[in-house]
mmCIF file with all atom_site columns, C-alpha atoms in Angstrom:
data_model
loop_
_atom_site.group_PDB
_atom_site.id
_atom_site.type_symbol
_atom_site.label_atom_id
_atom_site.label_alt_id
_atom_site.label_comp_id
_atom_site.label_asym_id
_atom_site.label_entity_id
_atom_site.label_seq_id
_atom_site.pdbx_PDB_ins_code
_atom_site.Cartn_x
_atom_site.Cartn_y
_atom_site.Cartn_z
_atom_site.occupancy
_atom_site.B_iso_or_equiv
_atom_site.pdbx_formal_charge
_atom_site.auth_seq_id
_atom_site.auth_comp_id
_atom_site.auth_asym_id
_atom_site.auth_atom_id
_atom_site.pdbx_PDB_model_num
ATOM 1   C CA . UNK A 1 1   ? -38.145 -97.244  32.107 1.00 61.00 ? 30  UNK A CA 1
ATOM 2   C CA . UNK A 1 2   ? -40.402 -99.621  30.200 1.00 68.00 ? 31  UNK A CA 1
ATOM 3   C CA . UNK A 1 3   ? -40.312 -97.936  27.226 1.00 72.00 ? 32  UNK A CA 1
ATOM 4   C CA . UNK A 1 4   ? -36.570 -97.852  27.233 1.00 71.00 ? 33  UNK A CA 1
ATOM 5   C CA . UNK A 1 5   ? -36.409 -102.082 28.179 1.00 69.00 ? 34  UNK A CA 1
ATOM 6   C CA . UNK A 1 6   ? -38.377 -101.966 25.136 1.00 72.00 ? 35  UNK A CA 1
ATOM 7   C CA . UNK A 1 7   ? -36.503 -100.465 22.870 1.00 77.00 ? 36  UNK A CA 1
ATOM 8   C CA . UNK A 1 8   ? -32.968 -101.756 23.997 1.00 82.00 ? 37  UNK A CA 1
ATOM 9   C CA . UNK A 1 9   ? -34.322 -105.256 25.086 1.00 83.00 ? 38  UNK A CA 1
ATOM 10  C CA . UNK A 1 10  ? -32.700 -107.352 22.427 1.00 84.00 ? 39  UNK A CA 1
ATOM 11  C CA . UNK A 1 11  ? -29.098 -105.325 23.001 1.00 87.00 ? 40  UNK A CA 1
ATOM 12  C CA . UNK A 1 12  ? -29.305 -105.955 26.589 1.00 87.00 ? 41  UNK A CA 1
ATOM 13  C CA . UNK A 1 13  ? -30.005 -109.711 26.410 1.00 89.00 ? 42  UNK A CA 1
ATOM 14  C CA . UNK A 1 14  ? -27.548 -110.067 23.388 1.00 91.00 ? 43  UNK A CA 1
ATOM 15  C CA . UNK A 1 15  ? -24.534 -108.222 25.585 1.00 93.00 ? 44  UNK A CA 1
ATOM 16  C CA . UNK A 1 16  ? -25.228 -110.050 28.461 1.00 92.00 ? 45  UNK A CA 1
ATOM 17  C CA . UNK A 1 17  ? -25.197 -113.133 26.416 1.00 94.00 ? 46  UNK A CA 1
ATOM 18  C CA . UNK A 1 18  ? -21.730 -112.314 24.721 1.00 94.00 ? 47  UNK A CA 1
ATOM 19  C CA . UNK A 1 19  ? -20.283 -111.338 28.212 1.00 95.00 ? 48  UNK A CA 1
ATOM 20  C CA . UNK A 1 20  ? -21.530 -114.149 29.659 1.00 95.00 ? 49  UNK A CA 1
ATOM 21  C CA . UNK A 1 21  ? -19.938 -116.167 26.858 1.00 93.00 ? 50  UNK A CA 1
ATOM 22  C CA . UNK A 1 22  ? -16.448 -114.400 26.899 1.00 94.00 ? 51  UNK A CA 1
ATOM 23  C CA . UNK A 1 23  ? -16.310 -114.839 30.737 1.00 94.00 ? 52  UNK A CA 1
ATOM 24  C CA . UNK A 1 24  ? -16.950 -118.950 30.585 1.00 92.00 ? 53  UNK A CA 1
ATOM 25  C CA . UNK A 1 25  ? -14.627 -119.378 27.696 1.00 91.00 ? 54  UNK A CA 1
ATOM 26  C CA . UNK A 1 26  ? -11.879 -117.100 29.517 1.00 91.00 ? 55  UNK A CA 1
ATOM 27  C CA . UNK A 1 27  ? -12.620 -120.418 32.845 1.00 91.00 ? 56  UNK A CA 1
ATOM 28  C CA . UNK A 1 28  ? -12.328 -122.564 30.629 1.00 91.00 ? 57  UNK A CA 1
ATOM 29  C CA . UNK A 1 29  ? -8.743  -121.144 29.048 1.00 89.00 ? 58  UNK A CA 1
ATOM 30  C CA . UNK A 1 30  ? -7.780  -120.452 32.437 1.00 90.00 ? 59  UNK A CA 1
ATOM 31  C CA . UNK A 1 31  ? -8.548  -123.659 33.603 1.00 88.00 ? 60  UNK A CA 1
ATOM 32  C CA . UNK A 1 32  ? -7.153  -125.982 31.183 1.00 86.00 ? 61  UNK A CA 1
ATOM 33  C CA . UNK A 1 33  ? -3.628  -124.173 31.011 1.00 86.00 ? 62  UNK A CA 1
ATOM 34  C CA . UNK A 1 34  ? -3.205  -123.115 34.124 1.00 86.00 ? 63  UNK A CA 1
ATOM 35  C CA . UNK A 1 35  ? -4.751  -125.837 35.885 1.00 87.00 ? 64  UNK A CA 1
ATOM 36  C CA . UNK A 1 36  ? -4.436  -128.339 33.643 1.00 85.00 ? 65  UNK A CA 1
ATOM 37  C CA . UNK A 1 37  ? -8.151  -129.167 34.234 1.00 84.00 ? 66  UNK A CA 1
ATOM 38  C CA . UNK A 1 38  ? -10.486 -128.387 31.799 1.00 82.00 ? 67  UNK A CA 1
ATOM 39  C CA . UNK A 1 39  ? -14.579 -127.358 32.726 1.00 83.00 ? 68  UNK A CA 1
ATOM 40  C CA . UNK A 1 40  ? -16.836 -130.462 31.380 1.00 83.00 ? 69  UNK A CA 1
ATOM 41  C CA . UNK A 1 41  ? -19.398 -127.884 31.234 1.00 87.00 ? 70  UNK A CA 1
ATOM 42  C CA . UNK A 1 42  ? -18.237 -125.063 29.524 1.00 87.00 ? 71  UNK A CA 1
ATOM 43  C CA . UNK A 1 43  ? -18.546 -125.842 26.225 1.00 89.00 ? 72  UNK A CA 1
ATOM 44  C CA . UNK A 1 44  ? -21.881 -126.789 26.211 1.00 89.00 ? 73  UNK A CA 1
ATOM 45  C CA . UNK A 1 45  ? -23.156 -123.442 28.056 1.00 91.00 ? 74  UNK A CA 1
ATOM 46  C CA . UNK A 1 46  ? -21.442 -121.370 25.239 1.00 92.00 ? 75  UNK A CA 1
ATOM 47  C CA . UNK A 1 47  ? -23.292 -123.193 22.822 1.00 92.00 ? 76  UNK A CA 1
ATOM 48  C CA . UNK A 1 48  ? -26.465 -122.599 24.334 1.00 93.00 ? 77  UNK A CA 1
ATOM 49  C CA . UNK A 1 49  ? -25.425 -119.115 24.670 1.00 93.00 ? 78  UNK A CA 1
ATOM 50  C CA . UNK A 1 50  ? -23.891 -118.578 21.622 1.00 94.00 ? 79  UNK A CA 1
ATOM 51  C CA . UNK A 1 51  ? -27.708 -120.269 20.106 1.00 93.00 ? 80  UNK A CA 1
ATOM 52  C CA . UNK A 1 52  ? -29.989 -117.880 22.321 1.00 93.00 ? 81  UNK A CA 1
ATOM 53  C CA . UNK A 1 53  ? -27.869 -115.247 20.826 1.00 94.00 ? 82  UNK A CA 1
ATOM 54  C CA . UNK A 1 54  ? -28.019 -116.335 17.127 1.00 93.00 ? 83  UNK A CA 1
ATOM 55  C CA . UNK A 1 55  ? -32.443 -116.404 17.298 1.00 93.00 ? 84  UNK A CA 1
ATOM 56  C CA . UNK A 1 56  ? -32.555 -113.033 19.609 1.00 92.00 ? 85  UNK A CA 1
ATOM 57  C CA . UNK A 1 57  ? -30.190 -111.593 16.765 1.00 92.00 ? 86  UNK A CA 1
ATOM 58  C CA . UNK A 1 58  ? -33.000 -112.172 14.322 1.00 91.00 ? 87  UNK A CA 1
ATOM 59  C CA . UNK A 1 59  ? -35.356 -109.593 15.978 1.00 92.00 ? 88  UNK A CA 1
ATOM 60  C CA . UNK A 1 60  ? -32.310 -107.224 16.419 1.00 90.00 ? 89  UNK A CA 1
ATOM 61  C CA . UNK A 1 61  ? -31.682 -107.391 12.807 1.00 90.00 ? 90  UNK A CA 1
ATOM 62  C CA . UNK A 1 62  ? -35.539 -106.685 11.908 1.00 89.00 ? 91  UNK A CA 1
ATOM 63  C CA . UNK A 1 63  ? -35.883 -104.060 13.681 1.00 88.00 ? 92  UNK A CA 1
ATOM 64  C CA . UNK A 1 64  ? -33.005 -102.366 12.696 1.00 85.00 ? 93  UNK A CA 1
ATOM 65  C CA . UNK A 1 65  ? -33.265 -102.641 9.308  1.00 81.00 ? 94  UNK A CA 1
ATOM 66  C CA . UNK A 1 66  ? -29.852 -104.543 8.961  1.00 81.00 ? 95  UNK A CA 1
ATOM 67  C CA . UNK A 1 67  ? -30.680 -107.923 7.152  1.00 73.00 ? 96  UNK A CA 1
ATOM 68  C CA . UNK A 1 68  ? -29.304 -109.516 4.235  1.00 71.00 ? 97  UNK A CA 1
ATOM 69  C CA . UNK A 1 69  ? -31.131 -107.844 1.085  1.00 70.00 ? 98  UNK A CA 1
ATOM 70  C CA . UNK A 1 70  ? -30.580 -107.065 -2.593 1.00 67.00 ? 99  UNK A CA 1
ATOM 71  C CA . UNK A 1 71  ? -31.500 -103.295 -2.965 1.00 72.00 ? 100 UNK A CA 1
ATOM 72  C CA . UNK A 1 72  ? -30.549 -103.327 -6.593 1.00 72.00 ? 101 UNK A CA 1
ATOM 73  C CA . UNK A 1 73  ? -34.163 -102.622 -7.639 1.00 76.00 ? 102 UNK A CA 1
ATOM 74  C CA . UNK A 1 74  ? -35.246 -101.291 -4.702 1.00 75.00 ? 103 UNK A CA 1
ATOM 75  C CA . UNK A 1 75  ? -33.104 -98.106  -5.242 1.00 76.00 ? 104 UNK A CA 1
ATOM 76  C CA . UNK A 1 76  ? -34.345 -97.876  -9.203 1.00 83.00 ? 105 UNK A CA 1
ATOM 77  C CA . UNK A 1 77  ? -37.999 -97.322  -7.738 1.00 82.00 ? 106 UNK A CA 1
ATOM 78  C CA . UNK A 1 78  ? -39.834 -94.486  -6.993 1.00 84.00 ? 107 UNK A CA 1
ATOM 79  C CA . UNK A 1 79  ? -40.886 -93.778  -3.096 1.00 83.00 ? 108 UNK A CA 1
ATOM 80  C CA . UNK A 1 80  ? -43.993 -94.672  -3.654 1.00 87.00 ? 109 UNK A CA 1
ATOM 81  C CA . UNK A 1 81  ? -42.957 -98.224  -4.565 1.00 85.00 ? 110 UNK A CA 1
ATOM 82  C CA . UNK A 1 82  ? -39.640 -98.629  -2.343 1.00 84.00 ? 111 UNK A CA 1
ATOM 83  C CA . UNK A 1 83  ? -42.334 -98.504  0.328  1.00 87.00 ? 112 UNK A CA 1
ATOM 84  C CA . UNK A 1 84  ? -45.146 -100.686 -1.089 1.00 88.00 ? 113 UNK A CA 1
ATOM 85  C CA . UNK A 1 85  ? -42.338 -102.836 -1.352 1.00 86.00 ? 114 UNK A CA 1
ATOM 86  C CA . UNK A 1 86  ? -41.479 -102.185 2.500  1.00 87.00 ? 115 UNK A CA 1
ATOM 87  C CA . UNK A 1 87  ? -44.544 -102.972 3.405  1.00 90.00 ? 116 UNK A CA 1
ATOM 88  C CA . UNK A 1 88  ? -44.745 -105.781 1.814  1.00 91.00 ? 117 UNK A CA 1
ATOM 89  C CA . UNK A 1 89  ? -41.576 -106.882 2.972  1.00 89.00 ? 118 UNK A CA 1
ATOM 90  C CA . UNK A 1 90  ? -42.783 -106.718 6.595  1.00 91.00 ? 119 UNK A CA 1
ATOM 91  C CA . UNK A 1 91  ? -46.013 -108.530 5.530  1.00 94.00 ? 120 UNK A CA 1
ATOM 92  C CA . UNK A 1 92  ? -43.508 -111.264 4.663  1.00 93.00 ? 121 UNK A CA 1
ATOM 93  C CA . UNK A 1 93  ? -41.486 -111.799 7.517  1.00 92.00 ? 122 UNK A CA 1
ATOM 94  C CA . UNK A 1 94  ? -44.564 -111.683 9.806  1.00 95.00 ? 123 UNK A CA 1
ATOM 95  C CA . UNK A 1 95  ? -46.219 -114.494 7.800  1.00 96.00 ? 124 UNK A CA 1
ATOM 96  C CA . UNK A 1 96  ? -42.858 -116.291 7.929  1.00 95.00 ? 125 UNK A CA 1
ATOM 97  C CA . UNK A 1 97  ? -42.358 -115.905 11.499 1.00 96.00 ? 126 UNK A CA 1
ATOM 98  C CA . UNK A 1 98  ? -45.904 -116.910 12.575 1.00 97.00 ? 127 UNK A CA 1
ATOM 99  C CA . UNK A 1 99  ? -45.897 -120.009 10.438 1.00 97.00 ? 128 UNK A CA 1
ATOM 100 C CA . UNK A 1 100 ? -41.822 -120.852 12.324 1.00 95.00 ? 129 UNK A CA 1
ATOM 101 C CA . UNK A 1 101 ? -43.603 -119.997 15.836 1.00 96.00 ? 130 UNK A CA 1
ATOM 102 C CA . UNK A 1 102 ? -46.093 -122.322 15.453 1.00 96.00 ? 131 UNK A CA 1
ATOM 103 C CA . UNK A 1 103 ? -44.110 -125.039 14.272 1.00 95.00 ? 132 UNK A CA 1
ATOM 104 C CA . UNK A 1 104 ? -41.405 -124.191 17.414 1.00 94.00 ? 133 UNK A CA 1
ATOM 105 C CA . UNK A 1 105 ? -44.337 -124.027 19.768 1.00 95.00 ? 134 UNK A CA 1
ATOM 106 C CA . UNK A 1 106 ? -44.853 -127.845 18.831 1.00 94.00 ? 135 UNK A CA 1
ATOM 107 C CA . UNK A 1 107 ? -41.277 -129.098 19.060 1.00 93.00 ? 136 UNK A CA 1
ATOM 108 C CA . UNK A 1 108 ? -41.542 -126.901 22.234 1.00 93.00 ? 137 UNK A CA 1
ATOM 109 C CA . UNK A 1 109 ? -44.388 -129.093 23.505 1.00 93.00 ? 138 UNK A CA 1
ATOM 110 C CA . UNK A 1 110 ? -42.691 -132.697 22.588 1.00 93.00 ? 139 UNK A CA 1
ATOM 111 C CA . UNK A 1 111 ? -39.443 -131.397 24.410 1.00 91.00 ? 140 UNK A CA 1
ATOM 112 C CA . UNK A 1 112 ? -41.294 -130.504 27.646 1.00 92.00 ? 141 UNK A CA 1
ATOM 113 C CA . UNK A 1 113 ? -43.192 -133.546 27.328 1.00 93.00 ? 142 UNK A CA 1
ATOM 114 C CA . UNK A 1 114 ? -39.963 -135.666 26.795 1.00 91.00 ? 143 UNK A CA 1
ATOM 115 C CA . UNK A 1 115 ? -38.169 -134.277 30.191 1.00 88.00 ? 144 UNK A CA 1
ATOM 116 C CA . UNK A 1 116 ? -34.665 -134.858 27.840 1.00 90.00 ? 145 UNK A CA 1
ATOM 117 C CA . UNK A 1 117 ? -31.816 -133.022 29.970 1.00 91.00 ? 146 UNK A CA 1
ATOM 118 C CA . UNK A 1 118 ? -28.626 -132.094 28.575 1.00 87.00 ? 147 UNK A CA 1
ATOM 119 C CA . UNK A 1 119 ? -25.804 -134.275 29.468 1.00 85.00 ? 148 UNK A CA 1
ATOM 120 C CA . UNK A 1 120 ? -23.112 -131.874 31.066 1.00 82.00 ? 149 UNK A CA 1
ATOM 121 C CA . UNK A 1 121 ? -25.306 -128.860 33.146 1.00 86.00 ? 150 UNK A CA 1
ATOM 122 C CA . UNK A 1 122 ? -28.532 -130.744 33.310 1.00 86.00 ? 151 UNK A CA 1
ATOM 123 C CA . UNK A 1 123 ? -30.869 -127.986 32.228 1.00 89.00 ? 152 UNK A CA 1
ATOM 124 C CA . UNK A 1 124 ? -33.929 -128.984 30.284 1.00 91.00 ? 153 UNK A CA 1
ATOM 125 C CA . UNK A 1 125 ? -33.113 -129.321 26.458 1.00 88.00 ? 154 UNK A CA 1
ATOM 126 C CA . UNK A 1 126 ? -36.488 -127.301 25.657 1.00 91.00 ? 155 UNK A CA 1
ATOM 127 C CA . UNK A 1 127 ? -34.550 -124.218 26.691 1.00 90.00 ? 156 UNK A CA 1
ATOM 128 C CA . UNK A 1 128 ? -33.104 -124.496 23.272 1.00 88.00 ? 157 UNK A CA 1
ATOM 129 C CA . UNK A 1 129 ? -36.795 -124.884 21.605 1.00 89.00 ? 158 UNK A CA 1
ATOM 130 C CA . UNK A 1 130 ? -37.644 -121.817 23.945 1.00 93.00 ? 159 UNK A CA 1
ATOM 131 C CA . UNK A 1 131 ? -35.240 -119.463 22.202 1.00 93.00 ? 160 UNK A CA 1
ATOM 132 C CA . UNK A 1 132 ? -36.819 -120.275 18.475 1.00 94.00 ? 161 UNK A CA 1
ATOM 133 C CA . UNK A 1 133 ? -40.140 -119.307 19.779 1.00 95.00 ? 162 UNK A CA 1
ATOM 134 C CA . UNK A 1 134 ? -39.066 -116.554 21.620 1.00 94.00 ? 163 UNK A CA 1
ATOM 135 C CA . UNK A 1 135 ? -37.095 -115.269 18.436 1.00 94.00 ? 164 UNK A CA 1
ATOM 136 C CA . UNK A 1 136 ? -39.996 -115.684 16.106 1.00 96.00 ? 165 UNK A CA 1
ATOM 137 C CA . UNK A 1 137 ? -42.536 -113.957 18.302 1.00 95.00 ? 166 UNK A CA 1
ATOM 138 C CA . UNK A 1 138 ? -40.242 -110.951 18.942 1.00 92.00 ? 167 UNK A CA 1
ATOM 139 C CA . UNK A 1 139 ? -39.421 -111.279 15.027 1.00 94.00 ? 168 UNK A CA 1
ATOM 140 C CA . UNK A 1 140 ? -43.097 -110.552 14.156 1.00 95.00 ? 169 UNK A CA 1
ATOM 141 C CA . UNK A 1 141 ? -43.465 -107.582 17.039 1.00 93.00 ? 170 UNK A CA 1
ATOM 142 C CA . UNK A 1 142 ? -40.644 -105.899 15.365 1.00 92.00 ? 171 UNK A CA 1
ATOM 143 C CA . UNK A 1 143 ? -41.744 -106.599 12.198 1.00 93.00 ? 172 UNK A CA 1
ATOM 144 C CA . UNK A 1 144 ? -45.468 -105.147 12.704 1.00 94.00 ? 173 UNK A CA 1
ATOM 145 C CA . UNK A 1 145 ? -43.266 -102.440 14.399 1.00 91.00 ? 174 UNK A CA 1
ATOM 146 C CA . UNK A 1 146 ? -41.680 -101.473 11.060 1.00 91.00 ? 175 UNK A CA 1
ATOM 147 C CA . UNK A 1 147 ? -44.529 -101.939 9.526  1.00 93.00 ? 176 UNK A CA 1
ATOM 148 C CA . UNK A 1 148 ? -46.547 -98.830  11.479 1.00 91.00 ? 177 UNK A CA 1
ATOM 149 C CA . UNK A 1 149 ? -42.937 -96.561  11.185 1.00 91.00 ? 178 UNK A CA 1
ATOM 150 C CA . UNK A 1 150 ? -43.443 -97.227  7.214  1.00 89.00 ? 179 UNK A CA 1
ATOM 151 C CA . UNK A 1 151 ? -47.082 -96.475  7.277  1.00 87.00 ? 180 UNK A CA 1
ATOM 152 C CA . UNK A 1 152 ? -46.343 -93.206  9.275  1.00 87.00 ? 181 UNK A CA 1
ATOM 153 C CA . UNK A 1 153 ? -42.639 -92.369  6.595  1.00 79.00 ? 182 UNK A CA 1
ATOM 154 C CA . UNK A 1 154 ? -44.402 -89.358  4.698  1.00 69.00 ? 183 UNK A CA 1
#
């Protein structure tokens, strides 16, 4: 069962997050023309949503191989070097990631330390800092994931 969480655990938090979003902005249609009363806080739940979903897309992405790349070159190489360049490639992204996690661990600090609330739900704003370190460490477990699948590729 863990194994499973753990290899559909950003699909299953990124569904739940676009139902979740669908079913508040379907209140809030419903409620402003049929009621003629519109939710003052649905707006700003689907954005928090709809932000949660845009950094746990990141490690979806990595692990599935699906970002934004040029593979003009890539494809012109030999095996030997689309891989070396794989590699390096995850080598990257973990270096990235680990330099944005510690940078969002800070503004994660100042933003508990600050006790700011959002102004329509009332939920701590470092739930938005949360999901950029979340992202980022789930970015580089996927990416030193690749980076053993390449290392195994014969």
């Amino acid at each position: 069962m863990l194994k499973k969480l753990e290899k559909n655990f950003e699909e299953i938090i990124l569904m739940t997050l676009l139902v979740l979003m669908s079913i508040v902005l379907g209140l809030q249609i419903v409620a402003r023309y049929v009621f003629n009363n519109s939710l003052s806080w649905s707006e700003e739940l689907v954005r928090y949503l709809f932000i949660w979903s845009t950094f746990l897309g990141i490690p979806y992405s990595i692990k599935k191989g699906i970002s934004i790349r040029v593979d003009f070159l890539s494809y012109r190489m030999s095996y030997k070097n689309q891989k070396r360049l794989k590699i390096l490639n995850c080598i990257f992204i973990i270096i990235l990631f680990a330099i944005i996690s510690l940078f969002s661990f800070d503004v994660l600090n100042k933003s508990i330390l600050s006790a700011q609330k959002s102004p329509a739900i009332g939920i701590p704003t470092w739930t938005l800092q949360f999901s950029v370190f979340i992202s980022s460490l789930l970015s580089i477990y996927r990416a030193v994931e690749n980076l053993f699948k390449i290392r195994r590729e014969k």
